[in-house]
JSON list of C-alpha atoms in Angstrom, two decimals:
[
{"chain": "A", "resi": 1, "resn": "MET", "atom": "CA", "xyz": [70.89, 165.12, 128.53]},
{"chain": "A", "resi": 2, "resn": "ALA", "atom": "CA", "xyz": [72.46, 166.65, 125.42]},
{"chain": "A", "resi": 3, "resn": "THR", "atom": "CA", "xyz": [73.05, 164.52, 122.35]},
{"chain": "A", "resi": 4, "resn": "VAL", "atom": "CA", "xyz": [76.49, 164.11, 120.81]},
{"chain": "A", "resi": 5, "resn": "ALA", "atom": "CA", "xyz": [75.42, 166.30, 117.88]},
{"chain": "A", "resi": 6, "resn": "GLU", "atom": "CA", "xyz": [74.35, 169.05, 120.29]},
{"chain": "A", "resi": 7, "resn": "LEU", "atom": "CA", "xyz": [77.64, 168.82, 122.17]},
{"chain": "A", "resi": 8, "resn": "PHE", "atom": "CA", "xyz": [79.60, 169.20, 118.93]},
{"chain": "A", "resi": 9, "resn": "GLN", "atom": "CA", "xyz": [77.56, 172.29, 118.07]},
{"chain": "A", "resi": 10, "resn": "THR", "atom": "CA", "xyz": [78.44, 173.97, 121.37]},
{"chain": "A", "resi": 11, "resn": "MET", "atom": "CA", "xyz": [82.14, 173.05, 121.57]},
{"chain": "A", "resi": 12, "resn": "GLU", "atom": "CA", "xyz": [84.48, 176.02, 121.44]},
{"chain": "A", "resi": 13, "resn": "TYR", "atom": "CA", "xyz": [87.77, 176.08, 119.60]},
{"chain": "A", "resi": 14, "resn": "GLY", "atom": "CA", "xyz": [90.97, 177.22, 121.23]},
{"chain": "A", "resi": 15, "resn": "PRO", "atom": "CA", "xyz": [94.72, 176.90, 120.99]},
{"chain": "A", "resi": 16, "resn": "ALA", "atom": "CA", "xyz": [96.18, 173.41, 121.09]},
{"chain": "A", "resi": 17, "resn": "PRO", "atom": "CA", "xyz": [97.86, 172.65, 124.41]},
{"chain": "A", "resi": 18, "resn": "GLU", "atom": "CA", "xyz": [100.87, 171.03, 122.74]},
{"chain": "A", "resi": 19, "resn": "ALA", "atom": "CA", "xyz": [103.64, 172.97, 121.00]},
{"chain": "A", "resi": 20, "resn": "ASP", "atom": "CA", "xyz": [104.09, 172.68, 117.24]},
{"chain": "A", "resi": 21, "resn": "ALA", "atom": "CA", "xyz": [107.84, 173.38, 117.40]},
{"chain": "A", "resi": 22, "resn": "PRO", "atom": "CA", "xyz": [108.92, 169.71, 116.98]},
{"chain": "A", "resi": 23, "resn": "ALA", "atom": "CA", "xyz": [106.72, 169.30, 113.90]},
{"chain": "A", "resi": 24, "resn": "ARG", "atom": "CA", "xyz": [107.95, 172.56, 112.37]},
{"chain": "A", "resi": 25, "resn": "ALA", "atom": "CA", "xyz": [111.58, 171.58, 113.04]},
{"chain": "A", "resi": 26, "resn": "TRP", "atom": "CA", "xyz": [111.02, 168.21, 111.33]},
{"chain": "A", "resi": 27, "resn": "LEU", "atom": "CA", "xyz": [109.43, 169.94, 108.34]},
{"chain": "A", "resi": 28, "resn": "ALA", "atom": "CA", "xyz": [112.33, 172.40, 108.11]},
{"chain": "A", "resi": 29, "resn": "ALA", "atom": "CA", "xyz": [114.86, 169.55, 108.28]},
{"chain": "A", "resi": 30, "resn": "HIS", "atom": "CA", "xyz": [113.14, 167.99, 105.26]},
{"chain": "A", "resi": 31, "resn": "ASP", "atom": "CA", "xyz": [112.92, 171.28, 103.32]},
{"chain": "A", "resi": 32, "resn": "GLY", "atom": "CA", "xyz": [109.14, 171.19, 103.70]},
{"chain": "A", "resi": 33, "resn": "ARG", "atom": "CA", "xyz": [108.84, 168.87, 100.70]},
{"chain": "A", "resi": 34, "resn": "PHE", "atom": "CA", "xyz": [107.49, 165.38, 100.45]},
{"chain": "A", "resi": 35, "resn": "GLY", "atom": "CA", "xyz": [107.38, 162.77, 97.76]},
{"chain": "A", "resi": 36, "resn": "HIS", "atom": "CA", "xyz": [104.67, 160.22, 97.25]},
{"chain": "A", "resi": 37, "resn": "PHE", "atom": "CA", "xyz": [104.46, 156.84, 98.96]},
{"chain": "A", "resi": 38, "resn": "ILE", "atom": "CA", "xyz": [103.66, 154.48, 96.09]},
{"chain": "A", "resi": 39, "resn": "GLY", "atom": "CA", "xyz": [104.06, 150.73, 96.08]},
{"chain": "A", "resi": 40, "resn": "GLY", "atom": "CA", "xyz": [105.80, 150.71, 99.46]},
{"chain": "A", "resi": 41, "resn": "ALA", "atom": "CA", "xyz": [108.46, 153.25, 98.51]},
{"chain": "A", "resi": 42, "resn": "TRP", "atom": "CA", "xyz": [108.91, 157.02, 98.60]},
{"chain": "A", "resi": 43, "resn": "THR", "atom": "CA", "xyz": [109.16, 158.68, 95.19]},
{"chain": "A", "resi": 44, "resn": "LYS", "atom": "CA", "xyz": [110.00, 162.24, 94.26]},
{"chain": "A", "resi": 45, "resn": "ALA", "atom": "CA", "xyz": [107.17, 164.53, 93.28]},
{"chain": "A", "resi": 46, "resn": "GLY", "atom": "CA", "xyz": [107.28, 165.40, 89.61]},
{"chain": "A", "resi": 47, "resn": "LYS", "atom": "CA", "xyz": [106.11, 168.98, 90.06]},
{"chain": "A", "resi": 48, "resn": "THR", "atom": "CA", "xyz": [105.54, 171.26, 93.06]},
{"chain": "A", "resi": 49, "resn": "PHE", "atom": "CA", "xyz": [103.99, 174.68, 93.57]},
{"chain": "A", "resi": 50, "resn": "ASP", "atom": "CA", "xyz": [104.18, 177.36, 96.24]},
{"chain": "A", "resi": 51, "resn": "THR", "atom": "CA", "xyz": [101.29, 177.86, 98.65]},
{"chain": "A", "resi": 52, "resn": "ARG", "atom": "CA", "xyz": [100.49, 180.54, 101.17]}
]
């Protein structure tokens, strides 16, 4: 019988069966920006930068 480590080595990757549309819509509704959760409250980020 194969070990767990061996099974992980032979697993193939593929597309996720669930759609990402709800997550992308939520991100778009929040302008794709997040603050920081500090001390039990959301705070604005001081500085942001673009990513690709």
